[in-house]
Amino acid sequence: MHREMSEERIEKQLKKIVRFVVGAGILLVIGGFLFAVILSRMTNHALTEQMHAETEEYSRRLYDQIASDYQIMDTFASIIGNSGITEREDFPELLDQANYENDFITMAYMDTSGNLVAAVMEQETTQNHISEIQEEAREVLLEAVQGKRQISRVFRGELSDEEVVVYGTPVYQEDEVVGALAGSSRIDIFREILESDMVLSSYGYVDLIDMEGNYLARSGKDGISGDQTNVFIAPYFDAEMSEKAKEDLRESGCAEFSFRYNGKKYMGLIETVGIHDWCLFSVINTRMGSREIYMVDRAASLAGGAVLLLMLGLLSYGCRLVWKNGRRLQQIAYHDPLTGAYNMIRFRQLVDQRAKKDKRYSIAALNVHQFKFINEIYGREQGDRVLRFIKKQIEKSREDGELFCRETADIFYLYTPMTDRDELGRRLKKLMDDISRIAAGERGDYQLLMCCGAAVVEEDEESLTLDQTLTHVMLALTRAKDIHQNNIWFFDKELHRREIMENYVEAHMNQALKDREFCLYLQPKVSLDSRKVAGAEALVRWIKPDGGMIYPDQFIPLFESNGFCVQLDMYMVDSVCRQLRAWMDEGIRPIPISVNQSKRAFYEKDYLERLTEITEKYQIPASLITLEILEGYTFENVDEVNRKIEELQKQGFRVSLDDFGSEYSSLNTLGQIRINELKLDRWFLKDVAEGKKNVRVIMEQIIQLAHKLHISTVVEGVETLEDHEMIKDLRCDYGQGYYYRRPISAGDFFDSYLKNERILM
Ligand code: C2E
Ligand code: MG
Ligand code: MG
């Protein structure tokens, strides 16, 4: 279960969490952004609405003020018109009195002739003509005498020396205009309205301006220092903005705008009031003006930020948890709980990766000699301590690119990029010696001995699986275990191949014989005079059920040592006789065939009987069978060999001495032994070809001596035309070798050489 937890899985889990949190974070940010945009729009809309409403309210207040001023004026006008007090001499005093009792600065009465009586607060009453007064006041009075109520522009009154507006209203006497009344009022009465706290929730200000932006009444709340007289020259209005505002104002009587000033955002509105070119100019701080929305916005941003932080926190916590959990699982899954070293699962994974990179590397297995006794005698705990100690020592000695693990019990594997056997041998020997030495120092009552098996993997052994390499390492370790001292055994490929073959051969030989897997192959023996096939040598081939062929070199030596060659040789004699019989039955002229005979078979007590039994079984003349024996047999007891040879020859068999010259043969041997044929080993030709001196002379001597002894001669291993020419020159009788033909199956041999050799019967 958890043991299979891999790094990839942990990585996948982490990625999942990160993806989820990042996704959620992005959604949150997008959501937050949309929310902010909507809030901002809502804010702007609400603020604009609010400004319109407040400007309207403000206009209304201005109108109320004007209306109330007019009411006072109208009341006076009515009193003046209907009472006829204008005719009275004390009319100037009466007017002064009236002026004193209301808020006007100046009150003036003008008759239809333009004569004017003006009462100015705290000044003497003056009497002059309309033509003598300020234009703004004159216009109002002239309109009023025409029966029209009129309010003047804002101007600086000469009499009061203040910014004023003048109200003008007609004075009627029985429906007839008899004069006009004017009253000037300080512009401050409007400023007081502008300064009222109710305006724009106290987070903005309203000024009274004209269409060109000139201040008529300034609330003084704008916080803009300096004494500029025009809103459009204020620092927050750039030329483009003011042009646009003026244009909007001209076209629709209303201009909306927004700007940033001192880091704060403002919205503004200019709207005409309906009196002259008066406009209300209102500005509001968006943040303060829409405090609730701003608070919601802030709260939402804070909440979003908090959620984002929380998510990031969760993400890091989750990742840490998964990572820690993964580490814990990895620790369990990939480590040996006793020593903390990697276990075999992890070792295999890592070796797979490293080996691909290194290409050439070695694996060694370290083992404690007689570890089970340590466990039994000193107790399991001590055994565990020893294992932990070994792990520590391996770890200490570890070099770059090396890996190690504990497999089971007392087996530690070490992977190393070192491939030089001597170098690796020294390195491992030192490790083992160190372990023994330190252990002896720590605990002197037993000696800790190690053994080590190692296998070197070369670059051309890519096909080798890790399992195979580990098997090789274990095979080497098995060998190393036999020697009771710190020692290293390297796996030997060739040796191992042979071992495998031997195992196979031994395990399968009996069944193979029964299943007729040993097949008869024939190699022609060629007469050097006529170049005709004068005979053949029977050579066994083991053909496995899967079609694979095993050559005699791979099993004959083993059969010689385990005695199976006796059965095989008889089987081959049987096969040869059976084949000769088959051909003879088909009317083919038979050729003599040589059969190799092992020492064991040759010395069998009933050897001759068994051979005779076979030749009789197939009704084959023994003269067709040549028995090839090896010179090695003859040394021990030449007389006995000769006796045996004679018996065989008496029965009709021919005897040939095979591989002559390959071992300790001497011309002396040749003189003693009663053979019919001598086969010179193929090494003679090899030596001649390599230019070894005297070899040709030796061959010549051997052949001459053989002829003198009436022994026919065969040279083996004829591979080239030169070989053929040379042995012919040496007057040898027969040649055998790849130059003529390789060993071929009996069927092929028949097709090649015998098919046309039928005897006419
Ligand atoms: P051998 O009896 O000396 O057989 C000759 C070996 O030389 C054969 O190897 C043959 O294939 C090889 N040979 C022939 N011509 C050439 C050549 O031109 N160049 C080279 N390099 N080699 C050549 P093979 O068949 O592998 O047999 C090896 C040995 O195994 C034989 O040597 C023989 O001693 C033994 N053997 C073969 N069959 C039997 C058998 O049925 N019984 C016994 N006891 N031994 C056998
Ligand atoms: Mg032979
Ligand atoms: Mg031979």
Short mmCIF file of C-alpha atoms in Angstrom, two decimals, residues 36-481:
data_model
loop_
_atom_site.label_atom_id
_atom_site.label_comp_id
_atom_site.label_asym_id
_atom_site.label_seq_id
_atom_site.Cartn_x
_atom_site.Cartn_y
_atom_site.Cartn_z
CA ALA A 36 -14.09 46.66 -6.96
CA VAL A 37 -15.14 47.82 -10.45
CA ILE A 38 -18.82 47.44 -9.61
CA LEU A 39 -18.31 49.17 -6.30
CA SER A 40 -16.43 51.98 -7.98
CA ARG A 41 -19.19 52.39 -10.56
CA MET A 42 -21.81 52.29 -7.88
CA THR A 43 -19.84 54.83 -5.91
CA ASN A 44 -19.51 57.18 -8.85
CA HIS A 45 -23.13 56.81 -9.76
CA ALA A 46 -24.26 57.36 -6.20
CA LEU A 47 -21.97 60.34 -5.80
CA THR A 48 -23.13 61.92 -9.02
CA GLU A 49 -26.72 61.42 -7.97
CA GLN A 50 -25.94 62.85 -4.60
CA MET A 51 -24.22 65.86 -6.10
CA HIS A 52 -27.14 66.53 -8.43
CA ALA A 53 -29.56 66.27 -5.54
CA GLU A 54 -27.50 68.47 -3.30
CA THR A 55 -26.91 71.08 -6.02
CA GLU A 56 -30.61 71.18 -6.57
CA GLU A 57 -31.19 71.56 -2.87
CA TYR A 58 -28.61 74.27 -2.83
CA SER A 59 -30.24 76.09 -5.72
CA ARG A 60 -33.47 75.85 -3.88
CA ARG A 61 -31.91 77.50 -0.84
CA LEU A 62 -30.52 80.27 -2.99
CA TYR A 63 -33.91 80.79 -4.50
CA ASP A 64 -35.48 80.79 -1.04
CA GLN A 65 -33.06 83.44 0.06
CA ILE A 66 -33.78 85.52 -2.99
CA ALA A 67 -37.51 85.00 -2.56
CA SER A 68 -37.38 86.03 1.04
CA ASP A 69 -35.36 89.13 0.11
CA TYR A 70 -37.94 89.94 -2.54
CA GLN A 71 -40.73 89.48 -0.09
CA ILE A 72 -39.20 92.15 2.10
CA MET A 73 -38.70 94.36 -0.93
CA ASP A 74 -42.25 93.83 -2.17
CA THR A 75 -43.68 94.63 1.24
CA PHE A 76 -41.82 97.93 1.27
CA ALA A 77 -42.75 98.68 -2.29
CA SER A 78 -46.40 98.15 -1.45
CA ILE A 79 -46.16 100.40 1.65
CA ILE A 80 -44.32 103.09 -0.29
CA GLY A 81 -46.68 102.97 -3.27
CA ASN A 82 -49.91 103.03 -1.32
CA SER A 83 -48.95 105.39 1.48
CA GLY A 84 -47.67 108.24 -0.64
CA ILE A 85 -44.81 108.76 1.74
CA THR A 86 -42.48 109.41 -1.13
CA GLU A 87 -44.04 112.82 -1.31
CA ARG A 88 -43.17 113.51 2.27
CA GLU A 89 -40.16 115.56 3.17
CA ASP A 90 -38.95 113.10 5.72
CA PHE A 91 -39.06 110.25 3.18
CA PRO A 92 -35.23 109.89 3.18
CA GLU A 93 -35.30 109.43 6.97
CA LEU A 94 -38.17 106.96 6.67
CA LEU A 95 -36.23 104.99 4.04
CA ASP A 96 -33.12 105.06 6.21
CA GLN A 97 -35.25 103.79 9.09
CA ALA A 98 -36.65 100.97 7.00
CA ASN A 99 -33.18 100.07 5.73
CA TYR A 100 -31.94 99.93 9.23
CA GLU A 101 -34.62 97.42 10.17
CA ASN A 102 -33.74 94.80 7.55
CA ASP A 103 -30.65 93.11 6.28
CA PHE A 104 -30.11 95.14 3.12
CA ILE A 105 -27.04 97.30 3.03
CA THR A 106 -28.53 99.88 0.79
CA MET A 107 -32.15 100.71 -0.08
CA ALA A 108 -32.96 103.13 -2.84
CA TYR A 109 -36.17 104.56 -4.21
CA MET A 110 -36.35 106.02 -7.69
CA ASP A 111 -39.32 107.90 -9.14
CA THR A 112 -40.25 107.67 -12.76
CA SER A 113 -38.13 110.72 -13.49
CA GLY A 114 -35.02 108.99 -12.34
CA ASN A 115 -34.63 110.89 -9.08
CA LEU A 116 -33.14 108.66 -6.50
CA VAL A 117 -33.13 108.53 -2.72
CA ALA A 118 -30.58 106.02 -1.32
CA ALA A 119 -30.21 104.95 2.28
CA VAL A 120 -26.89 103.28 3.06
CA MET A 121 -26.29 101.50 6.32
CA GLU A 122 -24.53 103.74 8.75
CA GLN A 123 -24.17 106.52 6.19
CA GLU A 124 -26.02 109.66 5.36
CA THR A 125 -28.95 109.31 3.01
CA THR A 126 -28.10 110.55 -0.45
CA GLN A 127 -30.28 112.00 -3.18
CA ASN A 128 -29.05 111.81 -6.75
CA HIS A 129 -30.10 110.92 -10.23
CA ILE A 130 -30.19 107.46 -11.77
CA SER A 131 -27.54 108.44 -14.19
CA GLU A 132 -25.12 108.89 -11.33
CA ILE A 133 -25.27 105.42 -9.86
CA GLN A 134 -23.39 102.17 -10.69
CA GLU A 135 -24.43 100.44 -13.82
CA GLU A 136 -25.50 97.17 -12.15
CA ALA A 137 -27.88 99.06 -9.82
CA ARG A 138 -29.07 101.32 -12.57
CA GLU A 139 -30.02 98.38 -14.81
CA VAL A 140 -32.05 96.84 -12.03
CA LEU A 141 -33.90 100.09 -11.25
CA LEU A 142 -34.63 100.80 -14.90
CA GLU A 143 -36.06 97.34 -15.35
CA ALA A 144 -38.11 97.71 -12.14
CA VAL A 145 -39.60 101.03 -13.29
CA GLN A 146 -40.69 99.11 -16.35
CA GLY A 147 -42.58 96.81 -14.01
CA LYS A 148 -40.07 93.95 -13.92
CA ARG A 149 -38.49 92.39 -10.88
CA GLN A 150 -34.81 91.98 -11.40
CA ILE A 151 -31.72 90.84 -9.47
CA SER A 152 -28.39 92.24 -10.49
CA ARG A 153 -25.11 90.55 -11.14
CA VAL A 154 -22.64 90.43 -8.34
CA PHE A 155 -20.61 93.58 -8.16
CA ARG A 156 -18.71 95.65 -5.68
CA GLY A 157 -20.98 98.38 -4.37
CA GLU A 158 -19.43 101.79 -4.27
CA LEU A 159 -21.41 102.91 -1.31
CA SER A 160 -20.93 99.81 0.79
CA ASP A 161 -17.56 98.78 -0.62
CA GLU A 162 -18.66 95.16 -0.52
CA GLU A 163 -19.58 92.40 -2.99
CA VAL A 164 -23.27 92.81 -3.44
CA VAL A 165 -26.32 91.94 -5.48
CA VAL A 166 -29.12 94.36 -6.00
CA TYR A 167 -32.79 93.42 -6.05
CA GLY A 168 -35.09 95.72 -7.97
CA THR A 169 -38.90 95.76 -7.75
CA PRO A 170 -41.52 98.17 -9.15
CA VAL A 171 -43.56 100.43 -6.83
CA TYR A 172 -47.24 100.54 -7.76
CA GLN A 173 -49.94 103.07 -6.94
CA GLU A 174 -53.22 101.65 -7.97
CA ASP A 175 -51.78 99.45 -10.68
CA GLU A 176 -49.59 102.10 -12.02
CA VAL A 177 -45.83 102.03 -11.67
CA VAL A 178 -44.84 105.21 -9.86
CA GLY A 179 -41.26 104.28 -9.05
CA ALA A 180 -38.82 101.51 -8.33
CA LEU A 181 -37.33 100.18 -5.18
CA ALA A 182 -33.83 98.66 -4.99
CA GLY A 183 -32.08 96.84 -2.17
CA SER A 184 -28.53 95.63 -2.15
CA SER A 185 -27.59 92.58 -0.25
CA ARG A 186 -24.14 91.29 0.68
CA ILE A 187 -23.10 88.30 -1.32
CA ASP A 188 -22.16 86.84 2.04
CA ILE A 189 -25.72 85.78 2.58
CA PHE A 190 -25.14 83.26 -0.21
CA ARG A 191 -21.74 82.31 1.21
CA GLU A 192 -23.42 81.40 4.47
CA ILE A 193 -25.67 79.04 2.58
CA LEU A 194 -22.65 77.63 0.76
CA GLU A 195 -20.90 77.04 4.04
CA SER A 196 -23.78 75.11 5.48
CA ASP A 197 -22.62 71.72 6.77
CA MET A 198 -25.44 69.84 5.25
CA VAL A 199 -23.94 70.27 1.87
CA LEU A 200 -22.49 67.14 0.27
CA SER A 201 -22.49 65.21 3.55
CA SER A 202 -19.78 67.60 4.74
CA TYR A 203 -17.16 65.88 2.53
CA GLY A 204 -17.26 68.41 -0.25
CA TYR A 205 -17.98 72.02 -0.93
CA VAL A 206 -20.10 74.21 -3.12
CA ASP A 207 -19.14 77.54 -4.65
CA LEU A 208 -21.19 79.98 -6.61
CA ILE A 209 -19.52 80.80 -9.86
CA ASP A 210 -20.37 82.27 -13.21
CA MET A 211 -20.20 80.46 -16.55
CA GLU A 212 -16.58 81.45 -17.00
CA GLY A 213 -15.66 79.94 -13.70
CA ASN A 214 -15.22 83.18 -11.77
CA TYR A 215 -16.09 82.85 -8.13
CA LEU A 216 -19.21 84.75 -7.09
CA ALA A 217 -19.39 83.29 -3.63
CA ARG A 218 -16.75 80.94 -2.40
CA SER A 219 -17.50 78.59 0.45
CA GLY A 220 -13.88 78.66 1.58
CA LYS A 221 -14.01 74.89 2.14
CA ASP A 222 -12.06 73.87 -0.92
CA GLY A 223 -8.76 73.88 0.93
CA ILE A 224 -7.02 75.34 -2.05
CA SER A 225 -4.62 77.92 -0.88
CA GLY A 226 -4.05 81.12 -2.78
CA ASP A 227 -6.48 83.66 -3.99
CA GLN A 228 -7.34 82.51 -7.41
CA THR A 229 -10.55 83.95 -8.63
CA ASN A 230 -11.50 81.30 -11.16
CA VAL A 231 -12.23 77.62 -10.58
CA PHE A 232 -10.71 76.63 -13.89
CA ILE A 233 -7.40 78.04 -12.88
CA ALA A 234 -7.34 75.83 -9.77
CA PRO A 235 -4.39 73.42 -9.64
CA TYR A 236 -6.48 70.32 -10.23
CA PHE A 237 -7.98 71.51 -13.49
CA ASP A 238 -5.79 71.17 -16.49
CA ALA A 239 -6.53 73.10 -19.67
CA GLU A 240 -8.21 70.18 -21.40
CA MET A 241 -10.45 69.41 -18.47
CA SER A 242 -11.57 72.99 -18.05
CA GLU A 243 -12.30 73.39 -21.75
CA LYS A 244 -14.43 70.28 -21.71
CA ALA A 245 -16.27 71.41 -18.58
CA LYS A 246 -16.96 74.84 -20.08
CA GLU A 247 -18.23 73.31 -23.27
CA ASP A 248 -20.50 70.85 -21.43
CA LEU A 249 -21.79 73.72 -19.36
CA ARG A 250 -22.57 75.82 -22.40
CA GLU A 251 -24.28 72.98 -24.18
CA SER A 252 -26.28 71.34 -21.44
CA GLY A 253 -26.03 73.62 -18.45
CA CYS A 254 -24.22 70.90 -16.58
CA ALA A 255 -20.66 69.54 -16.48
CA GLU A 256 -19.42 66.49 -14.63
CA PHE A 257 -15.76 65.79 -14.03
CA SER A 258 -13.38 63.99 -11.76
CA PHE A 259 -9.79 64.60 -10.74
CA ARG A 260 -7.07 63.66 -8.31
CA TYR A 261 -5.65 66.22 -5.97
CA ASN A 262 -3.12 65.63 -3.21
CA GLY A 263 -3.52 61.88 -3.71
CA LYS A 264 -7.25 61.95 -3.19
CA LYS A 265 -9.94 61.34 -5.71
CA TYR A 266 -12.64 63.88 -6.28
CA MET A 267 -15.77 64.19 -8.36
CA GLY A 268 -17.21 67.48 -9.41
CA LEU A 269 -20.30 69.00 -10.91
CA ILE A 270 -21.09 72.42 -12.33
CA GLU A 271 -24.76 73.20 -12.85
CA THR A 272 -26.46 76.44 -13.86
CA VAL A 273 -28.76 77.93 -11.24
CA GLY A 274 -31.11 79.83 -13.55
CA ILE A 275 -30.18 83.31 -12.40
CA HIS A 276 -27.99 85.22 -14.82
CA ASP A 277 -25.03 82.94 -15.63
CA TRP A 278 -24.76 81.76 -12.09
CA CYS A 279 -23.68 78.20 -11.54
CA LEU A 280 -23.14 76.00 -8.59
CA PHE A 281 -19.77 74.37 -8.55
CA SER A 282 -19.70 71.35 -6.26
CA VAL A 283 -16.83 69.01 -5.49
CA ILE A 284 -16.85 65.90 -3.33
CA ASN A 285 -14.15 63.63 -2.03
CA THR A 286 -15.17 60.25 -3.43
CA ARG A 287 -13.81 58.25 -0.56
CA MET A 288 -15.41 60.39 2.10
CA GLY A 289 -18.49 61.17 0.11
CA SER A 290 -19.30 57.54 -0.32
CA ARG A 291 -17.99 56.53 3.03
CA GLU A 292 -20.29 53.52 3.43
CA ILE A 293 -19.48 52.16 0.01
CA TYR A 294 -15.85 52.91 0.62
CA MET A 295 -16.07 51.04 3.89
CA VAL A 296 -17.72 48.10 2.12
CA ASP A 297 -14.99 48.28 -0.52
CA ARG A 298 -12.28 48.40 2.12
CA ALA A 299 -13.91 45.63 4.11
CA ALA A 300 -14.25 43.52 0.96
CA SER A 301 -10.61 44.16 0.02
CA LEU A 302 -9.49 43.31 3.50
CA ALA A 303 -11.66 40.21 3.56
CA GLY A 304 -10.34 39.22 0.10
CA GLY A 305 -6.78 39.78 1.24
CA ALA A 306 -7.43 37.84 4.42
CA VAL A 307 -8.98 34.95 2.45
CA LEU A 308 -6.03 35.05 0.04
CA LEU A 309 -3.59 34.99 2.92
CA LEU A 310 -5.56 32.22 4.54
CA MET A 311 -5.46 30.25 1.30
CA LEU A 312 -1.73 30.81 0.94
CA GLY A 313 -1.30 29.74 4.53
CA LEU A 314 -3.42 26.66 3.88
CA LEU A 315 -1.43 25.99 0.72
CA SER A 316 1.87 26.13 2.50
CA TYR A 317 0.49 24.10 5.38
CA GLY A 318 -1.01 21.55 2.96
CA CYS A 319 2.22 21.33 0.99
CA ARG A 320 4.24 20.95 4.13
CA LEU A 321 1.86 18.28 5.36
CA VAL A 322 1.95 16.35 2.09
CA TRP A 323 5.69 16.78 1.87
CA LYS A 324 6.22 15.66 5.45
CA ASN A 325 3.79 12.82 5.04
CA GLY A 326 5.47 11.88 1.77
CA ARG A 327 8.85 11.99 3.46
CA ARG A 328 7.56 9.79 6.25
CA LEU A 329 6.04 7.34 3.79
CA GLN A 330 9.20 7.48 1.72
CA GLN A 331 11.21 6.80 4.83
CA ILE A 332 9.08 3.76 5.51
CA ALA A 333 8.92 2.70 1.90
CA TYR A 334 12.54 3.26 0.95
CA HIS A 335 14.56 2.66 4.07
CA ASP A 336 15.60 -0.28 6.11
CA PRO A 337 14.08 0.32 9.54
CA LEU A 338 17.00 -1.26 11.38
CA THR A 339 19.96 0.63 9.94
CA GLY A 340 18.31 3.54 8.15
CA ALA A 341 20.11 2.60 4.94
CA TYR A 342 18.17 2.43 1.67
CA ASN A 343 16.26 -0.77 1.22
CA MET A 344 16.36 -2.91 -1.88
CA ILE A 345 13.34 -1.22 -3.50
CA ARG A 346 14.99 2.19 -3.41
CA PHE A 347 18.39 0.82 -4.28
CA ARG A 348 17.00 -0.76 -7.43
CA GLN A 349 15.26 2.46 -8.46
CA LEU A 350 18.36 4.55 -7.93
CA VAL A 351 20.70 2.04 -9.56
CA ASP A 352 18.43 1.94 -12.60
CA GLN A 353 18.76 5.71 -12.94
CA ARG A 354 22.49 5.84 -12.23
CA ALA A 355 23.37 2.89 -14.43
CA LYS A 356 21.75 4.56 -17.42
CA LYS A 357 24.03 7.53 -16.87
CA ASP A 358 27.22 5.76 -15.84
CA LYS A 359 27.01 2.93 -18.42
CA ARG A 360 30.02 1.24 -16.76
CA TYR A 361 29.69 0.39 -13.11
CA SER A 362 30.08 -2.32 -10.51
CA ILE A 363 27.87 -3.80 -7.85
CA ALA A 364 29.28 -5.49 -4.79
CA ALA A 365 27.57 -7.50 -2.06
CA LEU A 366 29.11 -7.42 1.38
CA ASN A 367 28.35 -10.14 3.83
CA VAL A 368 29.42 -11.03 7.37
CA HIS A 369 31.01 -14.44 7.79
CA GLN A 370 28.93 -16.62 10.10
CA PHE A 371 26.58 -13.79 10.98
CA LYS A 372 23.99 -16.18 12.29
CA PHE A 373 26.41 -17.28 15.01
CA ILE A 374 26.79 -13.71 16.19
CA ASN A 375 23.02 -13.60 16.51
CA GLU A 376 22.87 -16.93 18.29
CA ILE A 377 25.80 -16.52 20.64
CA TYR A 378 25.70 -12.81 21.44
CA GLY A 379 21.99 -12.25 20.99
CA ARG A 380 19.89 -10.51 18.41
CA GLU A 381 20.51 -7.09 19.83
CA GLN A 382 24.22 -7.42 19.36
CA GLY A 383 23.56 -8.71 15.83
CA ASP A 384 21.53 -5.57 15.14
CA ARG A 385 24.29 -3.41 16.55
CA VAL A 386 26.79 -5.07 14.23
CA LEU A 387 24.56 -4.36 11.25
CA ARG A 388 24.16 -0.73 12.23
CA PHE A 389 27.90 -0.48 12.72
CA ILE A 390 28.57 -1.91 9.25
CA LYS A 391 26.10 0.51 7.73
CA LYS A 392 27.93 3.38 9.43
CA GLN A 393 31.27 2.21 8.11
CA ILE A 394 30.00 1.80 4.55
CA GLU A 395 28.45 5.23 4.75
CA LYS A 396 31.75 6.70 5.96
CA SER A 397 33.70 5.09 3.17
CA ARG A 398 31.20 6.00 0.48
CA GLU A 399 32.70 7.83 -2.45
CA ASP A 400 31.22 10.09 -5.12
CA GLY A 401 28.49 8.45 -7.17
CA GLU A 402 28.18 5.46 -4.88
CA LEU A 403 24.99 4.05 -3.40
CA PHE A 404 24.37 1.35 -0.90
CA CYS A 405 21.54 -0.51 0.75
CA ARG A 406 20.87 -3.31 3.14
CA GLU A 407 18.93 -6.05 1.49
CA THR A 408 18.12 -8.61 4.14
CA ALA A 409 19.95 -9.98 7.15
CA ASP A 410 23.63 -9.23 6.72
CA ILE A 411 23.76 -8.47 3.02
CA PHE A 412 24.70 -4.96 1.98
CA TYR A 413 24.86 -3.95 -1.66
CA LEU A 414 27.15 -1.24 -2.92
CA TYR A 415 26.82 0.42 -6.30
CA THR A 416 29.95 2.17 -7.54
CA PRO A 417 31.03 3.76 -10.81
CA MET A 418 34.47 2.13 -10.32
CA THR A 419 35.15 -0.64 -12.82
CA ASP A 420 38.83 -1.25 -12.46
CA ARG A 421 39.02 -4.56 -10.62
CA ASP A 422 42.27 -3.80 -8.86
CA GLU A 423 41.13 -0.39 -7.71
CA LEU A 424 37.72 -1.66 -6.63
CA GLY A 425 39.33 -4.68 -4.98
CA ARG A 426 41.57 -2.42 -2.93
CA ARG A 427 38.73 -0.11 -2.00
CA LEU A 428 36.49 -2.98 -0.84
CA LYS A 429 39.30 -4.78 0.95
CA LYS A 430 40.08 -1.60 2.87
CA LEU A 431 36.43 -1.24 3.82
CA MET A 432 36.28 -4.81 5.10
CA ASP A 433 39.58 -4.48 6.94
CA ASP A 434 38.43 -1.24 8.53
CA ILE A 435 35.22 -2.91 9.66
CA SER A 436 37.19 -5.82 11.18
CA ARG A 437 39.73 -3.54 12.79
CA ILE A 438 37.28 -1.09 14.35
CA ALA A 439 35.00 -3.92 15.48
CA ALA A 440 37.97 -5.66 17.10
CA GLY A 441 38.83 -2.42 18.90
CA GLU A 442 35.31 -1.95 20.17
CA ARG A 443 34.66 -5.53 21.16
CA GLY A 444 37.53 -7.87 21.30
CA ASP A 445 35.69 -11.11 22.01
CA TYR A 446 34.93 -12.07 18.46
CA GLN A 447 36.38 -11.35 15.09
CA LEU A 448 34.16 -9.73 12.52
CA LEU A 449 35.08 -11.13 9.13
CA MET A 450 33.52 -10.03 5.88
CA CYS A 451 33.32 -11.43 2.40
CA CYS A 452 32.43 -9.66 -0.76
CA GLY A 453 31.18 -10.66 -4.19
CA ALA A 454 31.36 -8.16 -7.02
CA ALA A 455 30.34 -7.92 -10.63
CA VAL A 456 31.65 -5.37 -13.10
CA VAL A 457 29.24 -4.26 -15.81
CA GLU A 458 30.90 -2.99 -18.97
CA GLU A 459 29.47 -0.57 -21.50
CA ASP A 460 28.65 -3.31 -24.02
CA GLU A 461 26.52 -5.16 -21.48
CA GLU A 462 23.51 -2.89 -21.71
CA SER A 463 21.19 -5.85 -22.22
CA LEU A 464 22.10 -7.17 -18.80
CA THR A 465 19.19 -6.62 -16.40
CA LEU A 466 19.77 -5.53 -12.84
CA ASP A 467 18.42 -8.89 -11.68
CA GLN A 468 21.00 -10.69 -13.73
CA THR A 469 23.80 -8.50 -12.39
CA LEU A 470 22.61 -9.08 -8.83
CA THR A 471 22.57 -12.84 -9.49
CA HIS A 472 26.16 -12.58 -10.71
CA VAL A 473 27.08 -10.65 -7.59
CA MET A 474 25.50 -13.34 -5.44
CA LEU A 475 27.31 -16.08 -7.35
CA ALA A 476 30.59 -14.31 -6.71
CA LEU A 477 29.61 -13.87 -3.06
CA THR A 478 28.94 -17.61 -2.74
CA ARG A 479 32.51 -18.24 -3.89
CA ALA A 480 33.89 -15.59 -1.53
CA LYS A 481 32.06 -17.19 1.40
#
